[in-house]
Short mmCIF file of C-alpha atoms in Angstrom, two decimals:
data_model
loop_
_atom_site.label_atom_id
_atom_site.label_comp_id
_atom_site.label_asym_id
_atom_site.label_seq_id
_atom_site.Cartn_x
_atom_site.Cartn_y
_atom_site.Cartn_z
CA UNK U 16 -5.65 -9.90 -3.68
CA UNK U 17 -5.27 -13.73 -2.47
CA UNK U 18 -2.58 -15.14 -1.09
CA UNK U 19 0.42 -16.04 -3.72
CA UNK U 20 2.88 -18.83 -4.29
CA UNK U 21 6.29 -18.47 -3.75
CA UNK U 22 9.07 -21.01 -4.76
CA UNK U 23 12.85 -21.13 -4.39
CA UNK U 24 13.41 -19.39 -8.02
CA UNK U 25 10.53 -16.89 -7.23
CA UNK U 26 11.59 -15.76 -3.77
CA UNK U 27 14.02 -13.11 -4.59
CA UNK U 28 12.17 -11.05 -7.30
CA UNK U 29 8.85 -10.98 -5.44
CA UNK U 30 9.75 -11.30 -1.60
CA UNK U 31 13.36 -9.89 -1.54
CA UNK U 32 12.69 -7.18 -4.37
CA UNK U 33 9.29 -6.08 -3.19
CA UNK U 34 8.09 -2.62 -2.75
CA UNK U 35 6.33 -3.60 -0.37
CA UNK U 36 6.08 -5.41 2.89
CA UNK U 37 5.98 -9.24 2.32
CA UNK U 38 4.73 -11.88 4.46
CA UNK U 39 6.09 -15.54 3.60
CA UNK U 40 3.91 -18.29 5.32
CA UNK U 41 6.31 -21.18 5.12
CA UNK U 42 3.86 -24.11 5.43
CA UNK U 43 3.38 -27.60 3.84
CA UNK U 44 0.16 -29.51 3.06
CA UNK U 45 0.41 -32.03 5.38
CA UNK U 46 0.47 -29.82 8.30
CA UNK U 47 -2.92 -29.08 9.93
CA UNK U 48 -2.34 -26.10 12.12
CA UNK U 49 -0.46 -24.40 8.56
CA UNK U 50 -3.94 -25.50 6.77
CA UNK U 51 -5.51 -23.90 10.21
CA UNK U 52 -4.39 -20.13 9.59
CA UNK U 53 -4.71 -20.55 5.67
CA UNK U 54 -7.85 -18.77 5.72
CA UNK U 55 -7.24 -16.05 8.13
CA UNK U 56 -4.20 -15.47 6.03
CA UNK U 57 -6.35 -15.09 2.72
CA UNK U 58 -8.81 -12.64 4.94
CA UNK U 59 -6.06 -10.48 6.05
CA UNK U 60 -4.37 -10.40 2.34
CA UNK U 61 -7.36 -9.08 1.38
CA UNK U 62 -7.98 -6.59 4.11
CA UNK U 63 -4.45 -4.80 4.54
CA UNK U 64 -4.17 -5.23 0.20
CA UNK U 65 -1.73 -2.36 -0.66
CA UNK U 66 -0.33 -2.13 2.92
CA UNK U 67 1.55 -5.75 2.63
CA UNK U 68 1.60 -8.37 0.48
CA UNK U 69 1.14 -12.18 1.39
CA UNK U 70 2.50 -15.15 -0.29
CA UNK U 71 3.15 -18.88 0.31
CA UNK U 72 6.19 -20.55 0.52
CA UNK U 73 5.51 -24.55 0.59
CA UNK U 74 8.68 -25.87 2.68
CA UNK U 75 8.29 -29.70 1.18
CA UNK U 76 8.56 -28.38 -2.59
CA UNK U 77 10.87 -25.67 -1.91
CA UNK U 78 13.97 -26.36 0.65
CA UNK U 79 16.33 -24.36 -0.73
CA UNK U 80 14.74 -21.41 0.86
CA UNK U 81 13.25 -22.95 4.15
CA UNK U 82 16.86 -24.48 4.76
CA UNK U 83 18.38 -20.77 4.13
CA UNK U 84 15.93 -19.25 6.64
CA UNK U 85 16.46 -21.78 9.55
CA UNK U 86 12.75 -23.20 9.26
CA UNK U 87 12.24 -25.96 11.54
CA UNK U 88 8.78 -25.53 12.62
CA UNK U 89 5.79 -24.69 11.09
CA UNK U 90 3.54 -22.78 10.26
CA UNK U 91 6.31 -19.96 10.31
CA UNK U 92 5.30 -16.46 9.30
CA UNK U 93 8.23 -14.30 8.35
CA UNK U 94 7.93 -10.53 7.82
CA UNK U 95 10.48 -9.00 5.21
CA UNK U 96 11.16 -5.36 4.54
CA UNK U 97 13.27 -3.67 1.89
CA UNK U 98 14.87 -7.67 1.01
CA UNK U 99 15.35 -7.88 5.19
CA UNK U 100 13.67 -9.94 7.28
CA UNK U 101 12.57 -8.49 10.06
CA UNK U 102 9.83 -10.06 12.05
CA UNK U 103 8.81 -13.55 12.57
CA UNK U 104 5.53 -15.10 14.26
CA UNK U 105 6.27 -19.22 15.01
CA UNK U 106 3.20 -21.58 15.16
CA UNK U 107 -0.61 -20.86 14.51
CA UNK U 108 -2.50 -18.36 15.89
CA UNK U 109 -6.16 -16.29 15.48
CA UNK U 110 -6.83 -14.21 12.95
CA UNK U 111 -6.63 -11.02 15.55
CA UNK U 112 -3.60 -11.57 16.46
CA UNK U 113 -1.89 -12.30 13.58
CA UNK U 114 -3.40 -8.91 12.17
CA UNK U 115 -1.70 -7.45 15.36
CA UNK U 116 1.23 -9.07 14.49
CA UNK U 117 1.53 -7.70 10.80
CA UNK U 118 0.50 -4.42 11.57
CA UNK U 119 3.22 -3.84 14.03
CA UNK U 120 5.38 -5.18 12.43
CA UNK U 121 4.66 -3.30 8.90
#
């Protein structure tokens, strides 16, 4: 299971609502250290599948939600539980710890 898009109208039914743990990377295209941990992300999607879930969140296209969450930086990784969020990683990082990261954090 890859990484998913998320967009302003999507966020509530599939980060807020989810079963499961969600992880919102809150990146844009232009930034190189987002593009950095893209495919780390898409590794550890695909590892920890039914554990969490991992989507996108492109801050450029969508504001509405990077404005509600106080994003100023990015890459910004944002852990939500049960429509909470409850975690939050700021800036790239290696794969191992960002598995670290999620798995406490789950």
């Amino acid at each position: 299971m890859a990484t998913a898009k998320v967009s302003d109208s999507t966020f509530q039914s599939e980060v807020l609502n989810s079963a499961e743990p969600v992880v919102v990377d809150f990146w844009a295209e232009w930034c190189g250290p987002c593009r950095a941990i893209g495919p780390a992300l898409e590794e550890i999607s695909e590892e920890l599948a039914g554990k969490v879930k991992i989507v996108k969140l492109n801050v450029d296209e969508n504001p509405e939600t990077a404005t509600k969450f106080g994003i100023s930086a990015i890459p910004m990784l944002m852990m939500f539980k049960g429509g909470e969020h409850v975690a939050t990683q700021r800036g790239a990082a290696p794969k191992s710890k960002l598995v670290s990261w999620i798995e406490t954090s789950v």
